[in-house]
Short mmCIF file of C-alpha atoms in Angstrom, two decimals:
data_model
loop_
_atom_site.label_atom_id
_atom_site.label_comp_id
_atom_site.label_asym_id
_atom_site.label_seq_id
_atom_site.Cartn_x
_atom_site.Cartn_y
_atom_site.Cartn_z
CA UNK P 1 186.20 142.99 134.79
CA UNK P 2 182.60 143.65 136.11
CA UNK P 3 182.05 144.69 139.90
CA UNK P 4 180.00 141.75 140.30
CA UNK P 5 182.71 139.00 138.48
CA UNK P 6 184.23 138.63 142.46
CA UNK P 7 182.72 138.54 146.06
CA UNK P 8 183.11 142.03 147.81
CA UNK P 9 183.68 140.21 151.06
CA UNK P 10 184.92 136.82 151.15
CA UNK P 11 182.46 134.63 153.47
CA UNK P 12 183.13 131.40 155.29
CA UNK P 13 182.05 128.43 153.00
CA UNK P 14 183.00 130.39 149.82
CA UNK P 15 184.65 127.83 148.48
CA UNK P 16 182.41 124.90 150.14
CA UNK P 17 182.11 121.83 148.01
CA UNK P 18 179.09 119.54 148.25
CA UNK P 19 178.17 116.05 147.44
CA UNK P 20 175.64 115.81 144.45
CA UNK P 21 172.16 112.95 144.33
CA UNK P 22 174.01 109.86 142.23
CA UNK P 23 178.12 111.14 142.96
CA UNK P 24 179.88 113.61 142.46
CA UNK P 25 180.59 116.79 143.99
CA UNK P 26 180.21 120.63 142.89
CA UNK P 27 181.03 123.84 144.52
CA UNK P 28 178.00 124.92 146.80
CA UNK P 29 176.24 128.06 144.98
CA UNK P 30 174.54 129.85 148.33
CA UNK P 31 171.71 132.01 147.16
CA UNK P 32 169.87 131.70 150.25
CA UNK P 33 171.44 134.71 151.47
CA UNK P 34 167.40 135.96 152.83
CA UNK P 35 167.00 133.37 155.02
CA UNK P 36 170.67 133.12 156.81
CA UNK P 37 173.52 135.05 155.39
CA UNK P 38 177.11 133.31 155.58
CA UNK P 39 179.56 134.61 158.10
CA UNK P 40 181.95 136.65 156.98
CA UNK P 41 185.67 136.12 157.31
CA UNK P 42 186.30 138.36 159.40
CA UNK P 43 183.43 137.55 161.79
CA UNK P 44 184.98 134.35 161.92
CA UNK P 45 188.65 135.49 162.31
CA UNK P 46 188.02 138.10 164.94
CA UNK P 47 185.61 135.08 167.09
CA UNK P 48 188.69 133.25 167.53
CA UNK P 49 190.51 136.08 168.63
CA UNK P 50 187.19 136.63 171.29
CA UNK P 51 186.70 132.76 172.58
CA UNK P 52 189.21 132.43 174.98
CA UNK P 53 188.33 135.72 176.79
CA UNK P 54 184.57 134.21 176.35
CA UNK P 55 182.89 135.00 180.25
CA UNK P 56 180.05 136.25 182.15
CA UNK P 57 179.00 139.77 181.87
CA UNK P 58 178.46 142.91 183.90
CA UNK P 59 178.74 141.40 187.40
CA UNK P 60 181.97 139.15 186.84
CA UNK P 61 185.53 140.36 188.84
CA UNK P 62 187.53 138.49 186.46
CA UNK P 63 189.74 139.66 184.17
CA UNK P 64 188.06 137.55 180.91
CA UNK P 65 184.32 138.85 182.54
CA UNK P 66 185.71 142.09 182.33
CA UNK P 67 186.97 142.36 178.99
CA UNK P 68 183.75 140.15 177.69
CA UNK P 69 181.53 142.82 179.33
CA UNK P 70 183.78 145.89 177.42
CA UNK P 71 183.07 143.75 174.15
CA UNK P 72 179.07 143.14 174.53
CA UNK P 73 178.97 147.10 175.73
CA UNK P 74 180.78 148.56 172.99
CA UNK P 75 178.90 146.96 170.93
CA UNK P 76 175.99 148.81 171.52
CA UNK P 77 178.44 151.95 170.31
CA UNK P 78 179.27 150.30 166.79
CA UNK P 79 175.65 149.29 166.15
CA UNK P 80 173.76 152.41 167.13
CA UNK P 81 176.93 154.60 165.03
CA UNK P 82 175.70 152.30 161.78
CA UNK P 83 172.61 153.01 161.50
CA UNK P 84 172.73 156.74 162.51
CA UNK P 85 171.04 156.14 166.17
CA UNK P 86 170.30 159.60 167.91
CA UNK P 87 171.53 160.95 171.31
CA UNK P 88 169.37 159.11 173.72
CA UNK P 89 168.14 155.67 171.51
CA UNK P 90 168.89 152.67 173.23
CA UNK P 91 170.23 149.98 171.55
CA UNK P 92 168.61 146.92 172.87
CA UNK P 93 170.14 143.06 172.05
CA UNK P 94 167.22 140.73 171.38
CA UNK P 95 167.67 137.30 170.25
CA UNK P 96 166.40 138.44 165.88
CA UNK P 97 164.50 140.37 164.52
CA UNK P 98 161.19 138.80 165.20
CA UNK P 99 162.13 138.97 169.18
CA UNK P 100 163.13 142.68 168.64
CA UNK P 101 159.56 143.38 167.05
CA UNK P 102 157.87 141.00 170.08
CA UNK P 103 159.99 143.49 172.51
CA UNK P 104 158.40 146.72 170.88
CA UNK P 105 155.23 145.54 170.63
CA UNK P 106 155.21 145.01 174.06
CA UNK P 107 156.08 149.23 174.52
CA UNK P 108 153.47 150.79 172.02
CA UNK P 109 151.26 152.28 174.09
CA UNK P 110 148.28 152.81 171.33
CA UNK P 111 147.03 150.93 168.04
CA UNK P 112 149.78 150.44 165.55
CA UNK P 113 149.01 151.09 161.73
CA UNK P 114 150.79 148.18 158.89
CA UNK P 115 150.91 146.99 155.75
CA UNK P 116 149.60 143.65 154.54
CA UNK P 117 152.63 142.98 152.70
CA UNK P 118 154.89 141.74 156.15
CA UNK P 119 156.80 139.09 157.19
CA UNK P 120 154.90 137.71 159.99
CA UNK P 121 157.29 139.16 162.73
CA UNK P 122 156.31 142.35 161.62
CA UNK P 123 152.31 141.03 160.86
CA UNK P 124 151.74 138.65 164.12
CA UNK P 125 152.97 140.64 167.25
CA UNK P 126 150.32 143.30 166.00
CA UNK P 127 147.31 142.02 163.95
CA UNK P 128 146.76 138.14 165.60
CA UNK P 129 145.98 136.97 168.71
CA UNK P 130 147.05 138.90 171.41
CA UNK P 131 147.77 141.68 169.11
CA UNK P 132 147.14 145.03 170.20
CA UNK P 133 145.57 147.00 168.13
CA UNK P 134 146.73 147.10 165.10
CA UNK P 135 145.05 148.41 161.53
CA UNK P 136 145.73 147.24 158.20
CA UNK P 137 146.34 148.95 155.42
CA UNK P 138 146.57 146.91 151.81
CA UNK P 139 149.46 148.75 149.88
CA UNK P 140 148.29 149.46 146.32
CA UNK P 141 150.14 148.88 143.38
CA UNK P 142 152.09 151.99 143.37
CA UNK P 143 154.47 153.34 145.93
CA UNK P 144 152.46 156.56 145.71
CA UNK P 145 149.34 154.90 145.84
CA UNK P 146 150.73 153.38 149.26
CA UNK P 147 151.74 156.42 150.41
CA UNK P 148 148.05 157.93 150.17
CA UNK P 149 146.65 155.27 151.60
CA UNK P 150 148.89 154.48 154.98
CA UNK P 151 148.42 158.59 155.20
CA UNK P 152 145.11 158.62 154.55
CA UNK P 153 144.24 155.39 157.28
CA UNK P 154 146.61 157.85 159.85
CA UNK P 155 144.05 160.76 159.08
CA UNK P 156 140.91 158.92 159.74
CA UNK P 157 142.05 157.91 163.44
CA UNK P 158 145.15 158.67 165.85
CA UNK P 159 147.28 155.79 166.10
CA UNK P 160 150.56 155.22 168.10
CA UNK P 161 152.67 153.57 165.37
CA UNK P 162 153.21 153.31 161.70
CA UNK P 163 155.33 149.68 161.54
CA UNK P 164 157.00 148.77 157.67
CA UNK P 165 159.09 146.43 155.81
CA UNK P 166 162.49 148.45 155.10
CA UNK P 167 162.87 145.81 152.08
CA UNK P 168 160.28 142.65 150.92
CA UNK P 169 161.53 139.29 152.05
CA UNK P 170 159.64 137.95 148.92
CA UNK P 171 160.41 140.79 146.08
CA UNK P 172 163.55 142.57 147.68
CA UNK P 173 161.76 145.83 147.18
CA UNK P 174 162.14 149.03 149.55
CA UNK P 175 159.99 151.26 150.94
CA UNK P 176 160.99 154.82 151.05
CA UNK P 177 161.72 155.71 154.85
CA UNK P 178 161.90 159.47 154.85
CA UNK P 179 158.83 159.97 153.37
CA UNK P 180 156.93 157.25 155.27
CA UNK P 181 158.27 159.43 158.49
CA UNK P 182 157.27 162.06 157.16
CA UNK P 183 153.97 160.93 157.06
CA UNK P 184 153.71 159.36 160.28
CA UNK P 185 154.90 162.23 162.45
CA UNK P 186 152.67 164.66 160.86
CA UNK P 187 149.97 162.80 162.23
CA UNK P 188 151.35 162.01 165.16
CA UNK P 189 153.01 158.52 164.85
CA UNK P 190 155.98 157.10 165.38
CA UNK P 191 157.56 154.91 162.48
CA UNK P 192 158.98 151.48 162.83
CA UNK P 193 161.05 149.55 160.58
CA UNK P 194 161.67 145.80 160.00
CA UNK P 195 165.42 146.36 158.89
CA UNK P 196 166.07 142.05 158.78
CA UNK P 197 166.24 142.26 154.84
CA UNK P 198 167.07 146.63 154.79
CA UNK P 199 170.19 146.71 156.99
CA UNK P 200 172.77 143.75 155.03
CA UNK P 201 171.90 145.49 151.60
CA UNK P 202 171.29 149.00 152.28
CA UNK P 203 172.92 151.80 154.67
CA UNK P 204 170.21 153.37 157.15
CA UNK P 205 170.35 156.33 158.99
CA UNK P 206 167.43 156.83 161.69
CA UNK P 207 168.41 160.45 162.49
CA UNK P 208 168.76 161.64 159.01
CA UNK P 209 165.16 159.29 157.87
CA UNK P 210 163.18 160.21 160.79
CA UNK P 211 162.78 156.10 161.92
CA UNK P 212 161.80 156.11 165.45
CA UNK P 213 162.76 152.04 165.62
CA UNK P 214 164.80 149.82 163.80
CA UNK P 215 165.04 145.95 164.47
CA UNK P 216 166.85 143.50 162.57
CA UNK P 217 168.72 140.22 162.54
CA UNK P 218 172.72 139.31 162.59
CA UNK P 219 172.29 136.26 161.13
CA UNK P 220 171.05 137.89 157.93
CA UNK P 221 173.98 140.65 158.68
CA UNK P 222 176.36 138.00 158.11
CA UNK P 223 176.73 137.18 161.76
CA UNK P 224 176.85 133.72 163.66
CA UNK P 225 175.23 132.82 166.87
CA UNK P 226 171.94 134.44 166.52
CA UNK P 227 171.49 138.19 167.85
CA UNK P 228 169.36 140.70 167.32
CA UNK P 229 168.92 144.45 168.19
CA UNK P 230 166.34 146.55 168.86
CA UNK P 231 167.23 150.58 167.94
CA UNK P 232 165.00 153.61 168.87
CA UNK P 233 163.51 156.21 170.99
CA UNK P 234 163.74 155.19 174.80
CA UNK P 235 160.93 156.53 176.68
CA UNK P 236 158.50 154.10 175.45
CA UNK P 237 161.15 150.91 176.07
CA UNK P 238 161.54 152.88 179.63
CA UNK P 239 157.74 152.83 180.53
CA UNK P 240 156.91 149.17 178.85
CA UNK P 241 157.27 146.50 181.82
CA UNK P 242 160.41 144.37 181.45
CA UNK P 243 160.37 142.33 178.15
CA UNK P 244 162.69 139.21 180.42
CA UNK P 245 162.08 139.38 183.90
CA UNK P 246 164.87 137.94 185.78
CA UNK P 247 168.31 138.68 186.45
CA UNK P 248 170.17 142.09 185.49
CA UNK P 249 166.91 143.62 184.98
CA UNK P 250 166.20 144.56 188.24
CA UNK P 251 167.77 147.00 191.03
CA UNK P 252 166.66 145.12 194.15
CA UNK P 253 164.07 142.58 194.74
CA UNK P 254 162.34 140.96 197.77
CA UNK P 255 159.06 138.43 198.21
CA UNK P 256 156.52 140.79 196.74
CA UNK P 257 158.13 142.62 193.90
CA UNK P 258 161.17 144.06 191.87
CA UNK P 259 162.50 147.49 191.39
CA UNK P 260 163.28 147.28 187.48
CA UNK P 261 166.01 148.86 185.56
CA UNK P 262 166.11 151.63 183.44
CA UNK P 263 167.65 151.09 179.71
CA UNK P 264 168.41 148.26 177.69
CA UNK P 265 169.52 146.40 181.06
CA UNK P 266 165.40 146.64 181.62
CA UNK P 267 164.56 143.82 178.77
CA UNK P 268 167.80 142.16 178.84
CA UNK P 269 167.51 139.77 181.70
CA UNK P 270 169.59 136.68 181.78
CA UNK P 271 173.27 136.08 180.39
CA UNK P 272 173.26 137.27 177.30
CA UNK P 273 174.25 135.98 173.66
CA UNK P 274 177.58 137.80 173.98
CA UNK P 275 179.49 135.93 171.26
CA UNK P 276 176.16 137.03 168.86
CA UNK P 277 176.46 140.69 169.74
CA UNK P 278 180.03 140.66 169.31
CA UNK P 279 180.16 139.09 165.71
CA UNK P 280 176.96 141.39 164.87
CA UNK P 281 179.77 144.39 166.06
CA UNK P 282 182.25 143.12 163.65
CA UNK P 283 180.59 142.43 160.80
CA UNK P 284 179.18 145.48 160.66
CA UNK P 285 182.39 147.10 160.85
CA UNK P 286 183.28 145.12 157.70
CA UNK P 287 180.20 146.37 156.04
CA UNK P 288 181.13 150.27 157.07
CA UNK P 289 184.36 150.17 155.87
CA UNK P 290 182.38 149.88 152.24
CA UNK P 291 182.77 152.05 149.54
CA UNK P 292 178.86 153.01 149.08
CA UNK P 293 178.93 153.05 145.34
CA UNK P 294 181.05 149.91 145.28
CA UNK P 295 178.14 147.89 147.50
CA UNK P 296 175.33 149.05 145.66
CA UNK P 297 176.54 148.45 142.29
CA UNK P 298 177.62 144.77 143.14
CA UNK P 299 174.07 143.94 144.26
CA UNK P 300 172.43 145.86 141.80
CA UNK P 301 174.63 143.84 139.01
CA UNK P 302 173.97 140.32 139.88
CA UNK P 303 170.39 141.04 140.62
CA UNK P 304 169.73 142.67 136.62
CA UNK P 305 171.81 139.48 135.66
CA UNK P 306 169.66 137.15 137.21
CA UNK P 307 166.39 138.93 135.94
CA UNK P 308 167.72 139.26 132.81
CA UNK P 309 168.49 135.70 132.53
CA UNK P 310 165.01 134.74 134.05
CA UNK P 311 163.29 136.29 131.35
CA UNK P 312 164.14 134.25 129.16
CA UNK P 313 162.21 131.04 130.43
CA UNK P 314 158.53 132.02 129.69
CA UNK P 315 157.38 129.54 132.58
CA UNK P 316 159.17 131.83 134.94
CA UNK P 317 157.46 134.71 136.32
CA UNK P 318 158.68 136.84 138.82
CA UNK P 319 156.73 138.65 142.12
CA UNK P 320 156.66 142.21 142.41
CA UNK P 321 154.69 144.00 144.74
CA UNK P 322 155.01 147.85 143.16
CA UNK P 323 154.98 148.95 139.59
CA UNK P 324 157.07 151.97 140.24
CA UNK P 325 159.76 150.30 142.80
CA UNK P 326 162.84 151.74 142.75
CA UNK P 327 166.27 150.25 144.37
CA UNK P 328 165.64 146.88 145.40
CA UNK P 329 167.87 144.36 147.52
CA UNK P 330 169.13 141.21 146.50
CA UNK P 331 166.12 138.92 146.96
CA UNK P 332 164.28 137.77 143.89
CA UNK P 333 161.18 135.54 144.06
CA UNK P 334 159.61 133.44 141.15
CA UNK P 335 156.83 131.05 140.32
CA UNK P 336 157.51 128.81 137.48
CA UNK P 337 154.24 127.13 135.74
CA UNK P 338 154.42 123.63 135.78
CA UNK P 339 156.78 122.56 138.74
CA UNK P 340 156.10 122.81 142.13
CA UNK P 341 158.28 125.80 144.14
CA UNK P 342 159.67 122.99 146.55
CA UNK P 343 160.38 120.33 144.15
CA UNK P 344 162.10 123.30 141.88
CA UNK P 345 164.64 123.81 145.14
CA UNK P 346 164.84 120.40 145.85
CA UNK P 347 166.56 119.11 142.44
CA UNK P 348 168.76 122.56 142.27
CA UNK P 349 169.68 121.35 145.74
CA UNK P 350 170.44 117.53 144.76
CA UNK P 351 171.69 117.97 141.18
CA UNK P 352 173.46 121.42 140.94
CA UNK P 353 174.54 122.02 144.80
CA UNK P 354 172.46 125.38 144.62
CA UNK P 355 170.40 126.58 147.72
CA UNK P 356 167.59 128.36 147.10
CA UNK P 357 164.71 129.60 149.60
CA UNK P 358 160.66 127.69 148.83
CA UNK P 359 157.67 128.33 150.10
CA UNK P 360 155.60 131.57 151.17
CA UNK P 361 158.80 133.13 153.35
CA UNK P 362 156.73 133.88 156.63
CA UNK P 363 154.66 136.50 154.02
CA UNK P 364 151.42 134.17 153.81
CA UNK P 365 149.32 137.77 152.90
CA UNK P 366 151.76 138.67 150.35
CA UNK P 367 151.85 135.66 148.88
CA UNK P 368 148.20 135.18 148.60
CA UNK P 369 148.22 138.80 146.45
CA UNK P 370 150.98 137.81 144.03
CA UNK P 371 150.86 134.02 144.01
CA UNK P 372 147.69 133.39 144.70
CA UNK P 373 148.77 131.32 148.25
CA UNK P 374 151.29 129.17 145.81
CA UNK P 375 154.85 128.82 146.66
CA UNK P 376 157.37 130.30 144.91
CA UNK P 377 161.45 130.10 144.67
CA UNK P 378 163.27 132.57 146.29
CA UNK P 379 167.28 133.73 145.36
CA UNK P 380 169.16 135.88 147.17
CA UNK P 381 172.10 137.22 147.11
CA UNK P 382 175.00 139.59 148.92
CA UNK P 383 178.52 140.34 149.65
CA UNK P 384 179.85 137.25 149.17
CA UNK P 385 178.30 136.19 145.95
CA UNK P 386 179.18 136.78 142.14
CA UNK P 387 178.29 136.62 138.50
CA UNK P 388 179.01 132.79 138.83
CA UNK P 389 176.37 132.08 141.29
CA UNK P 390 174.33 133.54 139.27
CA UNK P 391 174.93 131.97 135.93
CA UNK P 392 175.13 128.49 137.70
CA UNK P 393 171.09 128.71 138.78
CA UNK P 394 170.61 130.24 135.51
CA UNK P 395 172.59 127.22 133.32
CA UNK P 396 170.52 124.85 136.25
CA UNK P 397 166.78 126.00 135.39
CA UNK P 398 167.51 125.59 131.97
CA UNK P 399 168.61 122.10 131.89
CA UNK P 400 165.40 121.31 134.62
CA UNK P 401 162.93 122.90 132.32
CA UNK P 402 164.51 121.08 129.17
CA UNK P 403 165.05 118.33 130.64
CA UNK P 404 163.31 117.13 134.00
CA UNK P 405 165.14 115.87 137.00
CA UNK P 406 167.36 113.25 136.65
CA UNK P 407 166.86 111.57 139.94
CA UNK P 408 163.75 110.39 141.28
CA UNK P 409 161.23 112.58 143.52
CA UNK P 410 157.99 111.32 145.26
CA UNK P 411 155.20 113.87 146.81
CA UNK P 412 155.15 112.27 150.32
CA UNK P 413 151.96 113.94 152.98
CA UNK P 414 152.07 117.24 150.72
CA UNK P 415 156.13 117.33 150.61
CA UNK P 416 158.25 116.83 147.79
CA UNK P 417 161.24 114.49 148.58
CA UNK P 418 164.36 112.59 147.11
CA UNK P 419 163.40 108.76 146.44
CA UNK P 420 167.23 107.73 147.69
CA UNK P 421 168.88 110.25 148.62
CA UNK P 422 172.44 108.99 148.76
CA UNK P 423 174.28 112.40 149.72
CA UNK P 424 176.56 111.61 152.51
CA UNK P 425 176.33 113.74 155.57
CA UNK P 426 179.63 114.92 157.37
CA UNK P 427 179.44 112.48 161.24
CA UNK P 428 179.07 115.14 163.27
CA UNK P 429 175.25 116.16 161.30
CA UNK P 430 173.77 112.96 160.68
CA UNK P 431 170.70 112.51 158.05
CA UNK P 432 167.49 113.32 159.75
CA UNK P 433 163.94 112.27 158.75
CA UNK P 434 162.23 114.74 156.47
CA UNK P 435 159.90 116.55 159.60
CA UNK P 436 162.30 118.76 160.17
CA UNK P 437 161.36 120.17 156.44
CA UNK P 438 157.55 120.78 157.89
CA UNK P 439 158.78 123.36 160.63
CA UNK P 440 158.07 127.41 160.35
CA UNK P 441 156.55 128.73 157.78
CA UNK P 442 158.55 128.18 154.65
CA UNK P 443 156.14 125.43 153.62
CA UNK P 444 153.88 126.30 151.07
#
């Protein structure tokens, strides 16, 4: 039996079954893994255990406030011991990891150097409006072309921060860390890394890699209820003026002004998403308790499957950023000549019961490089999927490029949709119109 024949973890919804355009149902096939990951089991199992002692934090007497408050603050423990946080870092909650990335941006306290191959949260906090500072640099088609070029944009002028992609959103490759700190301290820099896509595929160590900050998201660390954490060195988080201002930040206040805390308690105002941080906690425990070899080989499996099988449709051709990547995550991207990117996910959606990602994934830049602005599919994949999932998008995108869809699809104000769509929705999530579809920046 191959690594990759089973789950490694079993996730909630594993075994989901969904209704298919014209009857029928099929088991859900959930390679969508980039955009939300599924909880895992244990997240789940351990949340029950957590609800009824669900309270206030920090300032609540109570005995449920009190053991809520040990939960959210040990937390900080468990994340900052996974990804190898120093003596010192603070580990900061955020609401993802584009809020994490808003909160550092807010600290840097000189221009901040980037790549133009981003996801936006790491792109807009720096190079739009209200950006602050922030240079450039267009990677080349190497690694080691990259390499030269962020060092040789640090060279030419003193900047603050160096700010990368631990792994592409859109290709699923990595960026090597060590060296890019390298790099960055020798001229004086800090390095930053958007983990989102990094941290559920790949272990990360900021003490032993040199990364001054790491952000990234639970809900792609196959965590509910929407936290995020910012990791790193505390003395600019210390000087930046509070992130929230409000309640728990602050020391005293009166009419005209606010002492301000010290710490994570500085940009954490407010009640916090305690049930977040503590499923982030747990399913990261889940993830430690990996055998390393055991991980990498399951994702690295399924994803040479699915390229493998990919190749063989000569409409299909896949993004890649570098011609000398090595180790990429579970996130494969594709164009497909022919049929639109949307209408593609649509009638794996309606006809197979497969999710799939469309559009430019928040990476409008990138996408412009290697797609020339189109949209493209996206799979992903992770601890919860298997050699079936795979096969079952494969055995789908032959049958749609044979054959067509078998249902009917109209191109409606530049978005593909079902004619009838007669999938049932469960009461509680009634059928919306199709404007939610237009929101963010998945749209092509």
């Amino acid at each position: 039996m191959s690594i990759s024949d089973c789950a490694l973890l079993p996730v909630v919804g594993g075994e989901l079954s969904v209704p298919l355009q014209g009857g029928g149902e099929a088991r859900a096939v959930n390679l969508d893994y980039a955009a939300s990951a599924p909880a895992l089991e244990s997240v789940a199992a351990h949340l029950s255990e957590v609800l009824p002692y669900y309270s206030s934090v920090h300032r609540g007497a109570g005995y449920a406030s009190q053991v809520s408050t040990a939960a959210y603050e040990h937390a900080r423990d468990i994340v900052g011991g996974f990804v190898g946080a120093r003596v010192g870092d603070a580990v900061v909650f955020t609401r993802n990891t584009t809020d994490a990335l808003g909160l550092l941006a807010s600290a840097v306290p000189g221009e901040t150097v980037l790549l133009d191959i981003e996801h936006h949260a790491n792109l807009l906090p720096w190079s739009a409006e209200g950006g602050r500072g922030a240079r450039v640099v267009r990677a080349g088609q190497t690694i080691a072309e990259t390499l030269l070029l962020v060092e040789a944009e640090l060279k030419s002028r003193p900047a603050a921060l160096l700010t990368v992609t631990g792994a592409s959103n859109v290709t699923g490759e990595t960026l090597p860390l060590r060296r890019l700190a390298t790099i960055a301290h020798r001229h004086g820099a800090r390095l930053a890394v958007d983990g989102a896509q990094l941290v559920p595929h790949r272990r990360v160590d900021l003490a032993f890699d040199g990364v001054d900050y790491l952000a990234f998201s639970g809900h792609k660390t196959y965590a509910p209820f929407g936290a995020g954490v910012l990791v790193g060195r505390r003395d600019w988080l210390d000087a930046a003026p509070p992130y929230l201002r409000g309640g728990g930040a602050v020391t005293s206040v009166t009419l005209d002004g606010a002492a301000w805390r010290l710490g994570p308690a500085r940009h954490e105002a407010g009640s916090p998403n305690v049930l977040g941080v503590v499923a982030l906690a747990r399913a990261i425990q889940a993830i430690d308790a990996l055998d390393d070899a055991e991980w990498h080989d399951h994702e690295s499996a399924l994803r040479e499957r699915l390229l493998t099988g990919l190749e063989q449709f000569p409409r299909v051709h896949v993004n890649r950023i570098f011609s000398d990547s090595v180790d990429p995550v579970g996130v494969v991207s594709f164009h497909i000549d022919g049929l639109d990117a949307r209408l593609a996910a649509l009638v794996l959606s309606a006809e197979w019961g497969i999710a799939v990602r469309d559009g430019r994934f928040c990476a409008h830049p990138l996408l412009e490089r290697i797609g020339q602005g189109r949209a493209a599919v996206r799979a992903s994949f992770g601890l919860g999927s298997s050699n079936a999932d795979v096969d079952a998008l494969l055995h789908a995108l032959t049958e749609l490029l044979e054959n067509g869809p078998a249902a009917g699809y109209s191109e409606v104000d530049g978005q593909w949709q079902l004619d009838e769509d007669d999938r049932p929705h469960p009461e509680w999530a009634p059928a919306t119109s199709g404007e939610a579809s237009s929101f963010g920046c998945a749209v092509g």
